[in-house]
mmCIF file of C-alpha atoms in Angstrom:
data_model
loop_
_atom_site.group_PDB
_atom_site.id
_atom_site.type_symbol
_atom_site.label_atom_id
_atom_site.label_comp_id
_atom_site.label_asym_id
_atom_site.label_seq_id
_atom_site.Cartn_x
_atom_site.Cartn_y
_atom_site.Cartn_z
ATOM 1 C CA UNK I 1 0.000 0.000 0.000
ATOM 2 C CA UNK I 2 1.128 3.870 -0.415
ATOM 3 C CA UNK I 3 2.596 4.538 2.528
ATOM 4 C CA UNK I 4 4.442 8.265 2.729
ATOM 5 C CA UNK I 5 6.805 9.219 5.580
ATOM 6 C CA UNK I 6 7.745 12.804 6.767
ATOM 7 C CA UNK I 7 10.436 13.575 8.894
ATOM 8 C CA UNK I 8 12.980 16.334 9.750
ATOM 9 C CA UNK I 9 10.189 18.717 11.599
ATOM 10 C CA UNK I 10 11.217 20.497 14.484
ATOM 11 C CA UNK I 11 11.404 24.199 16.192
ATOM 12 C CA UNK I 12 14.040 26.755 14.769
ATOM 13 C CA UNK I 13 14.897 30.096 15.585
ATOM 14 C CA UNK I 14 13.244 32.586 12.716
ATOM 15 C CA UNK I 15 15.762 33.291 10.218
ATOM 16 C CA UNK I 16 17.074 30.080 10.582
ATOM 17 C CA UNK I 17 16.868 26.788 7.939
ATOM 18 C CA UNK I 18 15.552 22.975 8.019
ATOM 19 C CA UNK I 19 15.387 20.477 5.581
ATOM 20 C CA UNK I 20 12.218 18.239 5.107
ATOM 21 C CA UNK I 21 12.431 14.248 4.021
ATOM 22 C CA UNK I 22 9.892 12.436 3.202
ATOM 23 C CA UNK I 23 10.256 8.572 2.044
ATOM 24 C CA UNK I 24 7.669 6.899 -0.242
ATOM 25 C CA UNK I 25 6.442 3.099 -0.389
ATOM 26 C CA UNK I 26 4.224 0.638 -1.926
ATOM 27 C CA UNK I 27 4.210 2.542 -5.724
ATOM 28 C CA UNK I 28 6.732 3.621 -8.269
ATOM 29 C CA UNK I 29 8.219 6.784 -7.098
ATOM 30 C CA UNK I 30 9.793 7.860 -10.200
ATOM 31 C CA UNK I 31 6.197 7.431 -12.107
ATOM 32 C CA UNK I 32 4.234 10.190 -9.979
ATOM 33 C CA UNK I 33 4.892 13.937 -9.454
ATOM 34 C CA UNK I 34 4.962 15.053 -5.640
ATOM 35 C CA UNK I 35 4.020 17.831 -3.677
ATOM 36 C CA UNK I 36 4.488 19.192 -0.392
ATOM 37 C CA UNK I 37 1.162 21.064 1.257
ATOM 38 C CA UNK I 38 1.197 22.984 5.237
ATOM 39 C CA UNK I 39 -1.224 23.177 7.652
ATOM 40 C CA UNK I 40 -0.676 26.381 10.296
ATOM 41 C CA UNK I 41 -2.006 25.448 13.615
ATOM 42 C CA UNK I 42 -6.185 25.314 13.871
ATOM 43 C CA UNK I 43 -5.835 26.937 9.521
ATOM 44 C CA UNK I 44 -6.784 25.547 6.293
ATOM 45 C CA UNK I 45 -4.171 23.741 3.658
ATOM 46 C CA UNK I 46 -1.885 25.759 1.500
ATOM 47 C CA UNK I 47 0.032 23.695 -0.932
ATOM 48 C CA UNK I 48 3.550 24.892 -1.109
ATOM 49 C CA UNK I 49 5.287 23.254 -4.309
ATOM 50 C CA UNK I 50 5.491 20.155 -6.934
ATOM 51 C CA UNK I 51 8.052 18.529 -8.599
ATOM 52 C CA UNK I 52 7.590 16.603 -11.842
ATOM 53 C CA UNK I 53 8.715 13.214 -11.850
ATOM 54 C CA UNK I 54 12.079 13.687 -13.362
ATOM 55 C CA UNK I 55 12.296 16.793 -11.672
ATOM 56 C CA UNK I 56 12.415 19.064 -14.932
ATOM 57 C CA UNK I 57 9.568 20.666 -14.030
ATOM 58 C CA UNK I 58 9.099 22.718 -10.316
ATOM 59 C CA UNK I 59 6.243 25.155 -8.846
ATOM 60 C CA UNK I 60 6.267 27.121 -5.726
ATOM 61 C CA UNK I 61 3.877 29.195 -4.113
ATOM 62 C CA UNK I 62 4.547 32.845 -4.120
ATOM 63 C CA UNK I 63 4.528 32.520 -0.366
ATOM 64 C CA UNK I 64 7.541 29.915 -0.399
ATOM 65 C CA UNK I 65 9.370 31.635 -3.924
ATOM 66 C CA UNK I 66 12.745 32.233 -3.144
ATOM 67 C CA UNK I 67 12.748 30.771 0.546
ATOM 68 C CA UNK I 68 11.670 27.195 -0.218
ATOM 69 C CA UNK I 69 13.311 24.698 -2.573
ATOM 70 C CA UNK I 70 11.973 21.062 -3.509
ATOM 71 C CA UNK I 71 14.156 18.302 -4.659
ATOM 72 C CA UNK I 72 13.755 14.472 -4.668
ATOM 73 C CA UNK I 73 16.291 11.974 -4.898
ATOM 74 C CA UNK I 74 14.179 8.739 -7.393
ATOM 75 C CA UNK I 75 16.609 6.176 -6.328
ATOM 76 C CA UNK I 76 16.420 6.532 -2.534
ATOM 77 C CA UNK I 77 12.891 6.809 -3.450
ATOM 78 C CA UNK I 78 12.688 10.433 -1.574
ATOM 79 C CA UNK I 79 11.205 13.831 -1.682
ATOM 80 C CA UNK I 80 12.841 16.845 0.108
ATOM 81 C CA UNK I 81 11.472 20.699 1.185
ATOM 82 C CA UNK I 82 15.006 22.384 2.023
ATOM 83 C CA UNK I 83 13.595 25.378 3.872
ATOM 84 C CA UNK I 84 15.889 28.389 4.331
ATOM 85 C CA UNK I 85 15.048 31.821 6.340
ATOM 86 C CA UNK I 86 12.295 30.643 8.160
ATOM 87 C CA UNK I 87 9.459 32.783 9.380
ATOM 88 C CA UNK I 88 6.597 32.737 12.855
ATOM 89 C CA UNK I 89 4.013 32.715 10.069
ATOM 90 C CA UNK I 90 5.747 29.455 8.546
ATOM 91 C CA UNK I 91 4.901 27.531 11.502
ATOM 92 C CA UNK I 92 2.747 24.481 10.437
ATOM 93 C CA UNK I 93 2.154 20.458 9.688
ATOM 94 C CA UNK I 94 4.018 20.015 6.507
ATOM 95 C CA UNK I 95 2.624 17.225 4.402
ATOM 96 C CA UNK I 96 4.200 15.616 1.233
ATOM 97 C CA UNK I 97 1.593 14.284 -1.203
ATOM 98 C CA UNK I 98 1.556 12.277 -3.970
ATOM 99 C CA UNK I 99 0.069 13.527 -7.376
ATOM 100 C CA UNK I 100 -1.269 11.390 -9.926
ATOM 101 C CA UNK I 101 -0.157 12.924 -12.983
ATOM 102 C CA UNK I 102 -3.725 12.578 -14.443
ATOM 103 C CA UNK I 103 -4.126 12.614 -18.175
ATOM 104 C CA UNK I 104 -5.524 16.467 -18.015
ATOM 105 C CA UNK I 105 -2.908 17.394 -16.508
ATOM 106 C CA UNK I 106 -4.309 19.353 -13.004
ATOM 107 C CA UNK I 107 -1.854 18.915 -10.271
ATOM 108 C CA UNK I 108 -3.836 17.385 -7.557
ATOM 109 C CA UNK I 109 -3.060 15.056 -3.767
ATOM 110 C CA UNK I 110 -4.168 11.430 -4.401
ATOM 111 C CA UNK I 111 -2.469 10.259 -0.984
ATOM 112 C CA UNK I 112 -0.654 11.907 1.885
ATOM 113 C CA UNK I 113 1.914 11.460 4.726
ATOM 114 C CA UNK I 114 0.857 11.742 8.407
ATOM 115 C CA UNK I 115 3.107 15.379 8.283
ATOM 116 C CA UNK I 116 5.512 16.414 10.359
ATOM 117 C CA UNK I 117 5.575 19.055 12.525
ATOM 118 C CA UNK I 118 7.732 22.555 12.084
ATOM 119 C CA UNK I 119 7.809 25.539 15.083
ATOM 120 C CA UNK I 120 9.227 28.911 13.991
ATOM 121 C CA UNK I 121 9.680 30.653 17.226
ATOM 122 C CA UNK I 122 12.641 32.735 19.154
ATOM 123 C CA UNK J 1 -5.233 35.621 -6.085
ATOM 124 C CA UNK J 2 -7.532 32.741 -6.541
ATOM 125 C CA UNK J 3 -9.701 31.792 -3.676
ATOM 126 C CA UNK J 4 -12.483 29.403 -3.157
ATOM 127 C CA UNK J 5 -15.199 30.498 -0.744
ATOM 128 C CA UNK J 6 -16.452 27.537 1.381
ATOM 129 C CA UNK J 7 -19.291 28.013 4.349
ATOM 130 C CA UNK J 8 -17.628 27.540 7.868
ATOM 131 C CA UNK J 9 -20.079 25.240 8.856
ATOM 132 C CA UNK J 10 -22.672 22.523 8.147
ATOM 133 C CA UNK J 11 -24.714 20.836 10.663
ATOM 134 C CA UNK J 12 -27.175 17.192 9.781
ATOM 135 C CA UNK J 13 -28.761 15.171 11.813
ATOM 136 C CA UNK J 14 -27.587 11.605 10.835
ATOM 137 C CA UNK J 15 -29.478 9.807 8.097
ATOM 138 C CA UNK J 16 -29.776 13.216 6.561
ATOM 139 C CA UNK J 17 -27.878 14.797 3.332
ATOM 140 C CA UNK J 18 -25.093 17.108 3.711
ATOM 141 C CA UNK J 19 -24.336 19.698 1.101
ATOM 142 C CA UNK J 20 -21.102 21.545 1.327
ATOM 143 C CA UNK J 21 -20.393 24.285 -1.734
ATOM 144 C CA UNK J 22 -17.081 25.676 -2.737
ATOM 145 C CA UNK J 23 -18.039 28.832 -4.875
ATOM 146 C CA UNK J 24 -14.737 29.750 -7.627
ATOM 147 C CA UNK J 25 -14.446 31.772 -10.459
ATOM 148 C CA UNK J 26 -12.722 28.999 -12.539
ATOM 149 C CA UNK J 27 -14.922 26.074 -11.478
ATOM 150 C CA UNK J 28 -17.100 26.223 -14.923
ATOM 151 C CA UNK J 29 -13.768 25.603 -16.785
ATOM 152 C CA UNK J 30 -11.326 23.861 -14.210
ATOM 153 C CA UNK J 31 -12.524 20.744 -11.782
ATOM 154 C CA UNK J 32 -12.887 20.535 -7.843
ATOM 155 C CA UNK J 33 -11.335 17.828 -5.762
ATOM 156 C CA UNK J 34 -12.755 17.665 -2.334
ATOM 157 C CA UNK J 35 -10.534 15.920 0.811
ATOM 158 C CA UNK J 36 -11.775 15.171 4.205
ATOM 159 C CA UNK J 37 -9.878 16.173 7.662
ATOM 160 C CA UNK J 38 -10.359 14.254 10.604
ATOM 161 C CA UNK J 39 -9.138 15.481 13.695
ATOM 162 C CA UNK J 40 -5.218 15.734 13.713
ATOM 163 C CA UNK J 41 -5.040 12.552 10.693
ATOM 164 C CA UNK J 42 -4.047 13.801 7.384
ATOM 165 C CA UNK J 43 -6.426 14.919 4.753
ATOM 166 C CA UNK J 44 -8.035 11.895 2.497
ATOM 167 C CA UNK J 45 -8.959 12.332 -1.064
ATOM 168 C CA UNK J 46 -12.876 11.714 -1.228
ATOM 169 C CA UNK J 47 -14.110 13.275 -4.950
ATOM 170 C CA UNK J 48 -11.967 14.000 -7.563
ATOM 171 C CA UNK J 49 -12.688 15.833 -10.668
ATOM 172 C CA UNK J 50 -15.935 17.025 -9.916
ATOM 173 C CA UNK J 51 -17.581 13.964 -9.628
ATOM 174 C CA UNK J 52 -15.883 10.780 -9.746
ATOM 175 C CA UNK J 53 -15.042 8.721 -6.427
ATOM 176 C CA UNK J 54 -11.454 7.125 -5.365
ATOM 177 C CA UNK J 55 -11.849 3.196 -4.527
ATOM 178 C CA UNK J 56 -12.538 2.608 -1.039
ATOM 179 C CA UNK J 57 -14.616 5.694 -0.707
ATOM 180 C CA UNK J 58 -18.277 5.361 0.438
ATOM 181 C CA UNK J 59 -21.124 5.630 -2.360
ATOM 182 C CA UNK J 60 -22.844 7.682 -0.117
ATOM 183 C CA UNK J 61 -20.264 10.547 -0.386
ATOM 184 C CA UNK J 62 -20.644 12.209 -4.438
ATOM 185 C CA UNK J 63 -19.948 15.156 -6.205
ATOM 186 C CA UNK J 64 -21.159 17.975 -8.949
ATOM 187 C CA UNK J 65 -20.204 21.428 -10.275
ATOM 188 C CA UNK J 66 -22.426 23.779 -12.169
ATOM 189 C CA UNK J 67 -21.468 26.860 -13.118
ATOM 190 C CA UNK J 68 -19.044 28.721 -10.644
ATOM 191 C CA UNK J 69 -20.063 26.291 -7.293
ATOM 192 C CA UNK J 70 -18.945 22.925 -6.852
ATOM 193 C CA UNK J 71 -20.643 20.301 -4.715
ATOM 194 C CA UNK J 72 -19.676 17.838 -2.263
ATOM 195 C CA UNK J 73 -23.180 15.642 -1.282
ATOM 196 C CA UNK J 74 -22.841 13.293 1.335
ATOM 197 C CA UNK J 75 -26.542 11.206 1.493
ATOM 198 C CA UNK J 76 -27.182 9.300 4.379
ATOM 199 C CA UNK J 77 -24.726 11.352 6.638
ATOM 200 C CA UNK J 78 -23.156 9.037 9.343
ATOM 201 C CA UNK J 79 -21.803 10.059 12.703
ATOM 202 C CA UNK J 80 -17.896 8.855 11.390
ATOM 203 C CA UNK J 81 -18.577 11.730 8.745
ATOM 204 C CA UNK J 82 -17.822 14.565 11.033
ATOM 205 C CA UNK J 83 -15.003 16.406 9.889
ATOM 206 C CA UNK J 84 -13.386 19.095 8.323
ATOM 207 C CA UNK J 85 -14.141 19.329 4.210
ATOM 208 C CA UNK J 86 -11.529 21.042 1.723
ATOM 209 C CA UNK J 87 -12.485 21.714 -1.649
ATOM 210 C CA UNK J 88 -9.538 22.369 -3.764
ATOM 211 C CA UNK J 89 -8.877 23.504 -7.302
ATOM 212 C CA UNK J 90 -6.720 25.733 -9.621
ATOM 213 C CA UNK J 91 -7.482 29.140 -11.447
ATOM 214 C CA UNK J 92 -7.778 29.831 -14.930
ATOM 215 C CA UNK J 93 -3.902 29.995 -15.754
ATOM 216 C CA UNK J 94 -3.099 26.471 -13.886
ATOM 217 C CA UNK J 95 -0.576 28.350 -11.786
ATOM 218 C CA UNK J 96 -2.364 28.835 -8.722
ATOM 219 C CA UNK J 97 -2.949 25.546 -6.637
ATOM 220 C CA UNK J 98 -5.885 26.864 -4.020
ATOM 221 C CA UNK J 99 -7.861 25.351 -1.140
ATOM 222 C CA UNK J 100 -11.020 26.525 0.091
ATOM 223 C CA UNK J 101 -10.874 27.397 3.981
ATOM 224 C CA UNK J 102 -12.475 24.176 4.860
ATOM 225 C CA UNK J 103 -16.059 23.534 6.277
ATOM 226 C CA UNK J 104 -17.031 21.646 9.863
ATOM 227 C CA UNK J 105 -19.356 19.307 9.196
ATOM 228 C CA UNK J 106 -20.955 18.293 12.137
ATOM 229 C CA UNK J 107 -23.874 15.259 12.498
ATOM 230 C CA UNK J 108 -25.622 14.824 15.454
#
C-alpha cells in the first residue's frame, strides 16, 4: 500500500533553515509527481510546491518563492522541502503528497503522509 | 489571487444529506477535488474531478459542479462523517494551486 513518511520537523529560531524528508512506499516513485502542502495550527491547507517526476519541471507558491526549494532523490525513493530563512508565520504540519499525474494534466493530492511538525519561534 | 469560498459550517442530523459548496471563479472551466480532515489525521482524497469517487470511498459521499459552485453531497450522513471538508482547485492559468478554507461538518 502507499505509505508516505515525513520527517525532519522540528522548532528553529526565525531566520534560521531545516530540511524536510519524506520517504515513499508501496508505488513507483519515479512514475508520480509530488508535492508538499502545510497546515498552520487550527488553519486551512496551502500547498507549497510540486516537482515533476524527473524533476524538470518545479512550482512554488509565491509565499515559499525564493525561501523554499523542492528536490527528490528517485533512487532513494525520496522527496525533500530544504527550507531556508524561516518565518513565525511558517509555523505548520508540513505534508508531502503524492500527485497522480492525471491525463488532463491538473496537479492534484491522491495520498498523503501523516506530516511532520515545524515551530518557527525565538 | 484565486480563492475558493467555502461556508464555515454545516450541521445534519444523521441519516440526513449534507451539502457543502465551494463557490470559484474557474470552477465552470477547471474541476474541484474535495478531501476530508479528521481530527489531527491527514487529509483523504474523497471526490476528484468534480464527480468521480477514489476506490474505497463510500457511495454515499458524491460530487457535482455547475457553473461557478462545486458540490460535495454526502446522502445518508453518518456520525464517522464529522469532519473538516476542503475543496480544492486551480485558477484559470493552472498556476495557482488553491484550497477553500475548509467547512465543519458536524452530524448529530
Amino acid at each position: 500500500q502507499v505509505q508516505l513518511v515525513e520527517s525532519g520537523g522540528g522548532l528553529v529560531k526565525p531566520g534560521g533553515s531545516l530540511r524536510l524528508s519524506c520517504a515513499a512506499s508501496g508505488f513507483t516513485f519515479s512514475d508520480y509527481y509530488m508535492s508538499w502542502v502545510r497546515q498552520a495550527p487550527g488553519e486551512g491547507l496551502e500547498w507549497l510546491s510540486y516537482i515533476s517526476s524527473s524533476s524538470s519541471t518545479i512550482n512554488y507558491a509565491d509565499s515559499v518563492k525564493g525561501r523554499f526549494t523542492i528536490s527528490r532523490d528517485n533512487a532513494k525513493n525520496s522527496l525533500y522541502l530544504q527550507m531556508n530563512s524561516l518565518r513565525v508565520e511558517d509555523t505548520a504540519v508540513y505534508y508531502c503528497a503524492r500527485d497522480p499525474n492525471p491525463p488532463t494534466g491538473t496537479r492534484y493530492f491522491d495520498y498523503w503522509g501523516q506530516g511532520t511538525l515545524v515551530t518557527v519561534s525565538s | 489571487s484565486y480563492e475558493l469560498t467555502q461556508p464555515p459550517s454545516v450541521s445534519v442530523s444523521p441519516g440526513q444529506t449534507a451539502r457543502i459548496t465551494c463557490s470559484g471563479d474557474a470552477l465552470p472551466k477547471k474541476y474541484a477535488y474535495w478531501y476530508q480532515q479528521k481530527s489531527g489525521q491527514a487529509p483523504v482524497l474523497v471526490i476528484y474531478e468534480d464527480t468521480k469517487r477514489p476506490s474505497g470511498i463510500p457511495e454515499r459521499f458524491s460530487g457535482s459542479s455547475s457553473g461557478t459552485m462545486a458540490t460535495l453531497t454526502i446522502s445518508g450522513a453518518q456520525v464517522e462523517d464529522e469532519s473538516d471538508y476542503y475543496c480544492y482547485s486551480i485558477d484559470s492559468s493552472g498556476n495557482h494551486k488553491v484550497f477553500g478554507g475548509g467547512t465543519k461538518l458536524t452530524v448529530l
